[in-house]
Amino acid sequence: MSEKWTLDPAGHEVTVRNKTFWGLATVRGVFKTVHGEGVLAEDGTGEGLVTVESASLDTRLAKRDTHLRSSDFFDVERHPTFQFAADRIGPVSADSAEVQVQGTLKVRDVVKPLTFIAHADRRADSVTLTATIPYTRADFGMTWNQLGMMAAKGEIGVKLRFTRQS
């Protein structure tokens, strides 16, 4: 029998990191509003959907946040959310806490396949998935780069705690 799981509103962190100033500094932002749900099958595999509100990005600098919300980057007016749909989450091996996650990432209406390894910490009524996922901004139509000062690639960090629904 399948179990339904919901993202714990207090148990998540979705971050983005990108080098800037020609690699001399790293900009880190946190998305404050994230929703998610999933299903875990008896065989230990799962699937799910995580939705992030693009406008909830906080880099602790208001002017930068406003620019990141503009059409140069997330274009939150036209694309208020981005999503990761996990088609399959399964153990890497029987004795490992790592899982392979396969799915699609949709940002600005661009959908790209994405596969990565996450660490799974399973407790009685919760499971926390932690991963660092590389990305390339241009793959999602984010090509603004004044004076070439931003690195083309960055990282998405996720820590997502799901709780079992009764």
mmCIF file with all atom_site columns, C-alpha atoms in Angstrom:
data_model
loop_
_atom_site.group_PDB
_atom_site.id
_atom_site.type_symbol
_atom_site.label_atom_id
_atom_site.label_alt_id
_atom_site.label_comp_id
_atom_site.label_asym_id
_atom_site.label_entity_id
_atom_site.label_seq_id
_atom_site.pdbx_PDB_ins_code
_atom_site.Cartn_x
_atom_site.Cartn_y
_atom_site.Cartn_z
_atom_site.occupancy
_atom_site.B_iso_or_equiv
_atom_site.pdbx_formal_charge
_atom_site.auth_seq_id
_atom_site.auth_comp_id
_atom_site.auth_asym_id
_atom_site.auth_atom_id
_atom_site.pdbx_PDB_model_num
ATOM 1   C CA . MET A 1 1   ? 0.000  0.000  0.000   1.00 0.00 ? 1   MET A CA 1
ATOM 2   C CA . SER A 1 2   ? 1.297  3.470  -0.889  1.00 0.00 ? 2   SER A CA 1
ATOM 3   C CA . GLU A 1 3   ? 1.844  6.144  1.734   1.00 0.00 ? 3   GLU A CA 1
ATOM 4   C CA . LYS A 1 4   ? 1.199  9.846  1.179   1.00 0.00 ? 4   LYS A CA 1
ATOM 5   C CA . TRP A 1 5   ? 3.777  12.342 2.404   1.00 0.00 ? 5   TRP A CA 1
ATOM 6   C CA . THR A 1 6   ? 3.638  16.148 2.673   1.00 0.00 ? 6   THR A CA 1
ATOM 7   C CA . LEU A 1 7   ? 6.477  18.654 2.888   1.00 0.00 ? 7   LEU A CA 1
ATOM 8   C CA . ASP A 1 8   ? 6.862  19.935 6.445   1.00 0.00 ? 8   ASP A CA 1
ATOM 9   C CA . PRO A 1 9   ? 6.475  23.754 6.193   1.00 0.00 ? 9   PRO A CA 1
ATOM 10  C CA . ALA A 1 10  ? 9.103  24.219 8.905   1.00 0.00 ? 10  ALA A CA 1
ATOM 11  C CA . GLY A 1 11  ? 11.440 21.490 7.659   1.00 0.00 ? 11  GLY A CA 1
ATOM 12  C CA . HIS A 1 12  ? 12.708 22.687 4.331   1.00 0.00 ? 12  HIS A CA 1
ATOM 13  C CA . GLU A 1 13  ? 15.434 24.799 2.824   1.00 0.00 ? 13  GLU A CA 1
ATOM 14  C CA . VAL A 1 14  ? 15.801 25.472 -0.880  1.00 0.00 ? 14  VAL A CA 1
ATOM 15  C CA . THR A 1 15  ? 18.791 27.635 -1.723  1.00 0.00 ? 15  THR A CA 1
ATOM 16  C CA . VAL A 1 16  ? 20.542 28.876 -4.820  1.00 0.00 ? 16  VAL A CA 1
ATOM 17  C CA . ARG A 1 17  ? 24.237 29.737 -5.039  1.00 0.00 ? 17  ARG A CA 1
ATOM 18  C CA . ASN A 1 18  ? 25.991 31.427 -7.924  1.00 0.00 ? 18  ASN A CA 1
ATOM 19  C CA . LYS A 1 19  ? 29.477 32.895 -8.274  1.00 0.00 ? 19  LYS A CA 1
ATOM 20  C CA . THR A 1 20  ? 29.596 36.553 -9.221  1.00 0.00 ? 20  THR A CA 1
ATOM 21  C CA . PHE A 1 21  ? 32.124 39.362 -9.457  1.00 0.00 ? 21  PHE A CA 1
ATOM 22  C CA . TRP A 1 22  ? 34.199 37.153 -11.772 1.00 0.00 ? 22  TRP A CA 1
ATOM 23  C CA . GLY A 1 23  ? 34.295 34.346 -9.219  1.00 0.00 ? 23  GLY A CA 1
ATOM 24  C CA . LEU A 1 24  ? 35.377 36.481 -6.282  1.00 0.00 ? 24  LEU A CA 1
ATOM 25  C CA . ALA A 1 25  ? 32.068 36.283 -4.405  1.00 0.00 ? 25  ALA A CA 1
ATOM 26  C CA . THR A 1 26  ? 29.207 33.827 -4.049  1.00 0.00 ? 26  THR A CA 1
ATOM 27  C CA . VAL A 1 27  ? 25.630 35.036 -3.933  1.00 0.00 ? 27  VAL A CA 1
ATOM 28  C CA . ARG A 1 28  ? 23.369 32.797 -1.857  1.00 0.00 ? 28  ARG A CA 1
ATOM 29  C CA . GLY A 1 29  ? 19.617 33.052 -1.737  1.00 0.00 ? 29  GLY A CA 1
ATOM 30  C CA . VAL A 1 30  ? 16.909 31.180 0.130   1.00 0.00 ? 30  VAL A CA 1
ATOM 31  C CA . PHE A 1 31  ? 13.431 30.506 -1.214  1.00 0.00 ? 31  PHE A CA 1
ATOM 32  C CA . LYS A 1 32  ? 11.078 31.049 1.708   1.00 0.00 ? 32  LYS A CA 1
ATOM 33  C CA . THR A 1 33  ? 7.882  29.523 0.279   1.00 0.00 ? 33  THR A CA 1
ATOM 34  C CA . VAL A 1 34  ? 8.021  25.878 -0.814  1.00 0.00 ? 34  VAL A CA 1
ATOM 35  C CA . HIS A 1 35  ? 5.271  23.255 -1.077  1.00 0.00 ? 35  HIS A CA 1
ATOM 36  C CA . GLY A 1 36  ? 5.562  19.563 -1.755  1.00 0.00 ? 36  GLY A CA 1
ATOM 37  C CA . GLU A 1 37  ? 3.969  16.174 -1.623  1.00 0.00 ? 37  GLU A CA 1
ATOM 38  C CA . GLY A 1 38  ? 4.907  12.653 -2.511  1.00 0.00 ? 38  GLY A CA 1
ATOM 39  C CA . VAL A 1 39  ? 3.951  9.020  -2.502  1.00 0.00 ? 39  VAL A CA 1
ATOM 40  C CA . LEU A 1 40  ? 6.112  6.198  -1.169  1.00 0.00 ? 40  LEU A CA 1
ATOM 41  C CA . ALA A 1 41  ? 5.397  2.701  -2.490  1.00 0.00 ? 41  ALA A CA 1
ATOM 42  C CA . GLU A 1 42  ? 5.851  -0.539 -0.545  1.00 0.00 ? 42  GLU A CA 1
ATOM 43  C CA . ASP A 1 43  ? 8.986  -1.381 -2.558  1.00 0.00 ? 43  ASP A CA 1
ATOM 44  C CA . GLY A 1 44  ? 10.726 1.755  -1.218  1.00 0.00 ? 44  GLY A CA 1
ATOM 45  C CA . THR A 1 45  ? 10.441 3.803  -4.402  1.00 0.00 ? 45  THR A CA 1
ATOM 46  C CA . GLY A 1 46  ? 8.673  7.105  -4.534  1.00 0.00 ? 46  GLY A CA 1
ATOM 47  C CA . GLU A 1 47  ? 7.547  10.043 -6.608  1.00 0.00 ? 47  GLU A CA 1
ATOM 48  C CA . GLY A 1 48  ? 6.543  13.589 -5.819  1.00 0.00 ? 48  GLY A CA 1
ATOM 49  C CA . LEU A 1 49  ? 6.220  17.235 -6.706  1.00 0.00 ? 49  LEU A CA 1
ATOM 50  C CA . VAL A 1 50  ? 7.962  20.245 -5.137  1.00 0.00 ? 50  VAL A CA 1
ATOM 51  C CA . THR A 1 51  ? 6.752  23.750 -6.015  1.00 0.00 ? 51  THR A CA 1
ATOM 52  C CA . VAL A 1 52  ? 8.797  26.851 -5.150  1.00 0.00 ? 52  VAL A CA 1
ATOM 53  C CA . GLU A 1 53  ? 7.406  30.380 -5.225  1.00 0.00 ? 53  GLU A CA 1
ATOM 54  C CA . SER A 1 54  ? 9.963  32.338 -7.240  1.00 0.00 ? 54  SER A CA 1
ATOM 55  C CA . ALA A 1 55  ? 9.162  35.688 -5.587  1.00 0.00 ? 55  ALA A CA 1
ATOM 56  C CA . SER A 1 56  ? 10.020 34.234 -2.174  1.00 0.00 ? 56  SER A CA 1
ATOM 57  C CA . LEU A 1 57  ? 13.762 34.399 -2.978  1.00 0.00 ? 57  LEU A CA 1
ATOM 58  C CA . ASP A 1 58  ? 15.708 36.276 -0.310  1.00 0.00 ? 58  ASP A CA 1
ATOM 59  C CA . THR A 1 59  ? 19.392 37.094 -0.818  1.00 0.00 ? 59  THR A CA 1
ATOM 60  C CA . ARG A 1 60  ? 19.378 39.654 2.027   1.00 0.00 ? 60  ARG A CA 1
ATOM 61  C CA . LEU A 1 61  ? 19.798 42.529 -0.421  1.00 0.00 ? 61  LEU A CA 1
ATOM 62  C CA . ALA A 1 62  ? 16.491 44.066 -1.577  1.00 0.00 ? 62  ALA A CA 1
ATOM 63  C CA . LYS A 1 63  ? 17.846 45.646 -4.781  1.00 0.00 ? 63  LYS A CA 1
ATOM 64  C CA . ARG A 1 64  ? 19.379 42.326 -5.892  1.00 0.00 ? 64  ARG A CA 1
ATOM 65  C CA . ASP A 1 65  ? 16.184 40.433 -4.994  1.00 0.00 ? 65  ASP A CA 1
ATOM 66  C CA . THR A 1 66  ? 14.131 42.845 -7.123  1.00 0.00 ? 66  THR A CA 1
ATOM 67  C CA . HIS A 1 67  ? 16.474 42.258 -10.068 1.00 0.00 ? 67  HIS A CA 1
ATOM 68  C CA . LEU A 1 68  ? 16.357 38.465 -9.611  1.00 0.00 ? 68  LEU A CA 1
ATOM 69  C CA . ARG A 1 69  ? 12.538 38.635 -9.689  1.00 0.00 ? 69  ARG A CA 1
ATOM 70  C CA . SER A 1 70  ? 12.637 40.611 -12.976 1.00 0.00 ? 70  SER A CA 1
ATOM 71  C CA . SER A 1 71  ? 12.471 39.244 -16.532 1.00 0.00 ? 71  SER A CA 1
ATOM 72  C CA . ASP A 1 72  ? 16.293 39.042 -16.561 1.00 0.00 ? 72  ASP A CA 1
ATOM 73  C CA . PHE A 1 73  ? 16.048 36.059 -14.209 1.00 0.00 ? 73  PHE A CA 1
ATOM 74  C CA . PHE A 1 74  ? 12.972 34.379 -12.673 1.00 0.00 ? 74  PHE A CA 1
ATOM 75  C CA . ASP A 1 75  ? 10.387 36.685 -14.305 1.00 0.00 ? 75  ASP A CA 1
ATOM 76  C CA . VAL A 1 76  ? 7.999  36.176 -11.387 1.00 0.00 ? 76  VAL A CA 1
ATOM 77  C CA . GLU A 1 77  ? 5.191  38.174 -13.029 1.00 0.00 ? 77  GLU A CA 1
ATOM 78  C CA . ARG A 1 78  ? 4.892  35.575 -15.801 1.00 0.00 ? 78  ARG A CA 1
ATOM 79  C CA . HIS A 1 79  ? 6.311  32.577 -13.902 1.00 0.00 ? 79  HIS A CA 1
ATOM 80  C CA . PRO A 1 80  ? 5.349  32.796 -10.209 1.00 0.00 ? 80  PRO A CA 1
ATOM 81  C CA . THR A 1 81  ? 6.601  29.283 -9.439  1.00 0.00 ? 81  THR A CA 1
ATOM 82  C CA . PHE A 1 82  ? 9.080  26.690 -10.560 1.00 0.00 ? 82  PHE A CA 1
ATOM 83  C CA . GLN A 1 83  ? 8.673  22.972 -10.009 1.00 0.00 ? 83  GLN A CA 1
ATOM 84  C CA . PHE A 1 84  ? 10.548 19.742 -9.723  1.00 0.00 ? 84  PHE A CA 1
ATOM 85  C CA . ALA A 1 85  ? 8.505  16.640 -10.526 1.00 0.00 ? 85  ALA A CA 1
ATOM 86  C CA . ALA A 1 86  ? 10.213 13.464 -9.287  1.00 0.00 ? 86  ALA A CA 1
ATOM 87  C CA . ASP A 1 87  ? 9.130  10.572 -11.483 1.00 0.00 ? 87  ASP A CA 1
ATOM 88  C CA . ARG A 1 88  ? 11.179 8.043  -9.538  1.00 0.00 ? 88  ARG A CA 1
ATOM 89  C CA . ILE A 1 89  ? 13.039 8.113  -6.257  1.00 0.00 ? 89  ILE A CA 1
ATOM 90  C CA . GLY A 1 90  ? 14.764 4.860  -5.412  1.00 0.00 ? 90  GLY A CA 1
ATOM 91  C CA . PRO A 1 91  ? 17.548 3.498  -3.246  1.00 0.00 ? 91  PRO A CA 1
ATOM 92  C CA . VAL A 1 92  ? 21.049 3.450  -4.741  1.00 0.00 ? 92  VAL A CA 1
ATOM 93  C CA . SER A 1 93  ? 21.688 0.150  -2.936  1.00 0.00 ? 93  SER A CA 1
ATOM 94  C CA . ALA A 1 94  ? 20.060 -1.878 -0.167  1.00 0.00 ? 94  ALA A CA 1
ATOM 95  C CA . ASP A 1 95  ? 22.481 -0.705 2.525   1.00 0.00 ? 95  ASP A CA 1
ATOM 96  C CA . SER A 1 96  ? 22.853 2.931  1.468   1.00 0.00 ? 96  SER A CA 1
ATOM 97  C CA . ALA A 1 97  ? 21.176 6.084  2.753   1.00 0.00 ? 97  ALA A CA 1
ATOM 98  C CA . GLU A 1 98  ? 21.494 7.524  -0.745  1.00 0.00 ? 98  GLU A CA 1
ATOM 99  C CA . VAL A 1 99  ? 18.670 7.613  -3.261  1.00 0.00 ? 99  VAL A CA 1
ATOM 100 C CA . GLN A 1 100 ? 18.684 8.388  -6.950  1.00 0.00 ? 100 GLN A CA 1
ATOM 101 C CA . VAL A 1 101 ? 16.125 11.016 -7.910  1.00 0.00 ? 101 VAL A CA 1
ATOM 102 C CA . GLN A 1 102 ? 14.927 11.238 -11.517 1.00 0.00 ? 102 GLN A CA 1
ATOM 103 C CA . GLY A 1 103 ? 12.503 13.812 -12.802 1.00 0.00 ? 103 GLY A CA 1
ATOM 104 C CA . THR A 1 104 ? 12.060 17.133 -14.532 1.00 0.00 ? 104 THR A CA 1
ATOM 105 C CA . LEU A 1 105 ? 12.805 20.691 -13.458 1.00 0.00 ? 105 LEU A CA 1
ATOM 106 C CA . LYS A 1 106 ? 10.498 23.383 -14.858 1.00 0.00 ? 106 LYS A CA 1
ATOM 107 C CA . VAL A 1 107 ? 11.742 26.976 -14.613 1.00 0.00 ? 107 VAL A CA 1
ATOM 108 C CA . ARG A 1 108 ? 10.240 29.795 -16.730 1.00 0.00 ? 108 ARG A CA 1
ATOM 109 C CA . ASP A 1 109 ? 8.208  27.202 -18.687 1.00 0.00 ? 109 ASP A CA 1
ATOM 110 C CA . VAL A 1 110 ? 11.410 25.419 -19.751 1.00 0.00 ? 110 VAL A CA 1
ATOM 111 C CA . VAL A 1 111 ? 11.357 21.756 -18.746 1.00 0.00 ? 111 VAL A CA 1
ATOM 112 C CA . LYS A 1 112 ? 14.636 19.826 -18.433 1.00 0.00 ? 112 LYS A CA 1
ATOM 113 C CA . PRO A 1 113 ? 15.276 16.258 -17.265 1.00 0.00 ? 113 PRO A CA 1
ATOM 114 C CA . LEU A 1 114 ? 17.245 16.074 -14.034 1.00 0.00 ? 114 LEU A CA 1
ATOM 115 C CA . THR A 1 115 ? 18.830 13.147 -12.207 1.00 0.00 ? 115 THR A CA 1
ATOM 116 C CA . PHE A 1 116 ? 20.797 13.477 -8.976  1.00 0.00 ? 116 PHE A CA 1
ATOM 117 C CA . ILE A 1 117 ? 21.772 11.610 -5.822  1.00 0.00 ? 117 ILE A CA 1
ATOM 118 C CA . ALA A 1 118 ? 20.249 12.693 -2.494  1.00 0.00 ? 118 ALA A CA 1
ATOM 119 C CA . HIS A 1 119 ? 20.910 11.601 1.061   1.00 0.00 ? 119 HIS A CA 1
ATOM 120 C CA . ALA A 1 120 ? 17.757 10.207 2.690   1.00 0.00 ? 120 ALA A CA 1
ATOM 121 C CA . ASP A 1 121 ? 17.382 10.317 6.461   1.00 0.00 ? 121 ASP A CA 1
ATOM 122 C CA . ARG A 1 122 ? 14.357 8.160  7.307   1.00 0.00 ? 122 ARG A CA 1
ATOM 123 C CA . ARG A 1 123 ? 12.719 8.399  10.728  1.00 0.00 ? 123 ARG A CA 1
ATOM 124 C CA . ALA A 1 124 ? 9.462  6.844  11.927  1.00 0.00 ? 124 ALA A CA 1
ATOM 125 C CA . ASP A 1 125 ? 7.108  9.416  10.431  1.00 0.00 ? 125 ASP A CA 1
ATOM 126 C CA . SER A 1 126 ? 9.468  11.602 8.398   1.00 0.00 ? 126 SER A CA 1
ATOM 127 C CA . VAL A 1 127 ? 12.083 11.440 5.691   1.00 0.00 ? 127 VAL A CA 1
ATOM 128 C CA . THR A 1 128 ? 14.523 14.232 4.896   1.00 0.00 ? 128 THR A CA 1
ATOM 129 C CA . LEU A 1 129 ? 16.146 14.450 1.476   1.00 0.00 ? 129 LEU A CA 1
ATOM 130 C CA . THR A 1 130 ? 19.329 16.511 1.162   1.00 0.00 ? 130 THR A CA 1
ATOM 131 C CA . ALA A 1 131 ? 21.147 17.247 -2.095  1.00 0.00 ? 131 ALA A CA 1
ATOM 132 C CA . THR A 1 132 ? 23.254 19.745 -4.011  1.00 0.00 ? 132 THR A CA 1
ATOM 133 C CA . ILE A 1 133 ? 22.199 20.016 -7.639  1.00 0.00 ? 133 ILE A CA 1
ATOM 134 C CA . PRO A 1 134 ? 24.230 21.829 -10.315 1.00 0.00 ? 134 PRO A CA 1
ATOM 135 C CA . TYR A 1 135 ? 22.426 23.968 -12.880 1.00 0.00 ? 135 TYR A CA 1
ATOM 136 C CA . THR A 1 136 ? 23.188 26.222 -15.832 1.00 0.00 ? 136 THR A CA 1
ATOM 137 C CA . ARG A 1 137 ? 21.162 29.451 -15.896 1.00 0.00 ? 137 ARG A CA 1
ATOM 138 C CA . ALA A 1 138 ? 21.068 29.682 -19.698 1.00 0.00 ? 138 ALA A CA 1
ATOM 139 C CA . ASP A 1 139 ? 19.334 26.289 -19.886 1.00 0.00 ? 139 ASP A CA 1
ATOM 140 C CA . PHE A 1 140 ? 16.291 28.034 -18.400 1.00 0.00 ? 140 PHE A CA 1
ATOM 141 C CA . GLY A 1 141 ? 16.457 31.255 -20.425 1.00 0.00 ? 141 GLY A CA 1
ATOM 142 C CA . MET A 1 142 ? 18.359 33.274 -17.810 1.00 0.00 ? 142 MET A CA 1
ATOM 143 C CA . THR A 1 143 ? 21.151 34.750 -19.916 1.00 0.00 ? 143 THR A CA 1
ATOM 144 C CA . TRP A 1 144 ? 21.560 38.238 -18.414 1.00 0.00 ? 144 TRP A CA 1
ATOM 145 C CA . ASN A 1 145 ? 25.198 38.691 -17.482 1.00 0.00 ? 145 ASN A CA 1
ATOM 146 C CA . GLN A 1 146 ? 26.423 42.277 -17.386 1.00 0.00 ? 146 GLN A CA 1
ATOM 147 C CA . LEU A 1 147 ? 30.140 42.456 -18.178 1.00 0.00 ? 147 LEU A CA 1
ATOM 148 C CA . GLY A 1 148 ? 30.388 38.659 -17.904 1.00 0.00 ? 148 GLY A CA 1
ATOM 149 C CA . MET A 1 149 ? 30.588 38.921 -14.131 1.00 0.00 ? 149 MET A CA 1
ATOM 150 C CA . MET A 1 150 ? 28.300 35.955 -13.301 1.00 0.00 ? 150 MET A CA 1
ATOM 151 C CA . ALA A 1 151 ? 29.293 32.325 -13.601 1.00 0.00 ? 151 ALA A CA 1
ATOM 152 C CA . ALA A 1 152 ? 27.116 30.381 -16.028 1.00 0.00 ? 152 ALA A CA 1
ATOM 153 C CA . LYS A 1 153 ? 26.687 27.520 -13.573 1.00 0.00 ? 153 LYS A CA 1
ATOM 154 C CA . GLY A 1 154 ? 25.418 27.505 -10.020 1.00 0.00 ? 154 GLY A CA 1
ATOM 155 C CA . GLU A 1 155 ? 24.018 25.136 -7.415  1.00 0.00 ? 155 GLU A CA 1
ATOM 156 C CA . ILE A 1 156 ? 20.611 24.482 -5.961  1.00 0.00 ? 156 ILE A CA 1
ATOM 157 C CA . GLY A 1 157 ? 20.723 23.173 -2.401  1.00 0.00 ? 157 GLY A CA 1
ATOM 158 C CA . VAL A 1 158 ? 17.747 21.283 -1.031  1.00 0.00 ? 158 VAL A CA 1
ATOM 159 C CA . LYS A 1 159 ? 16.850 19.980 2.388   1.00 0.00 ? 159 LYS A CA 1
ATOM 160 C CA . LEU A 1 160 ? 13.285 18.732 2.295   1.00 0.00 ? 160 LEU A CA 1
ATOM 161 C CA . ARG A 1 161 ? 11.585 17.004 5.235   1.00 0.00 ? 161 ARG A CA 1
ATOM 162 C CA . PHE A 1 162 ? 8.423  15.115 4.363   1.00 0.00 ? 162 PHE A CA 1
ATOM 163 C CA . THR A 1 163 ? 6.028  13.783 6.989   1.00 0.00 ? 163 THR A CA 1
ATOM 164 C CA . ARG A 1 164 ? 3.697  10.811 6.630   1.00 0.00 ? 164 ARG A CA 1
ATOM 165 C CA . GLN A 1 165 ? 0.013  11.625 6.346   1.00 0.00 ? 165 GLN A CA 1
ATOM 166 C CA . SER A 1 166 ? -2.375 9.650  8.543   1.00 0.00 ? 166 SER A CA 1
#
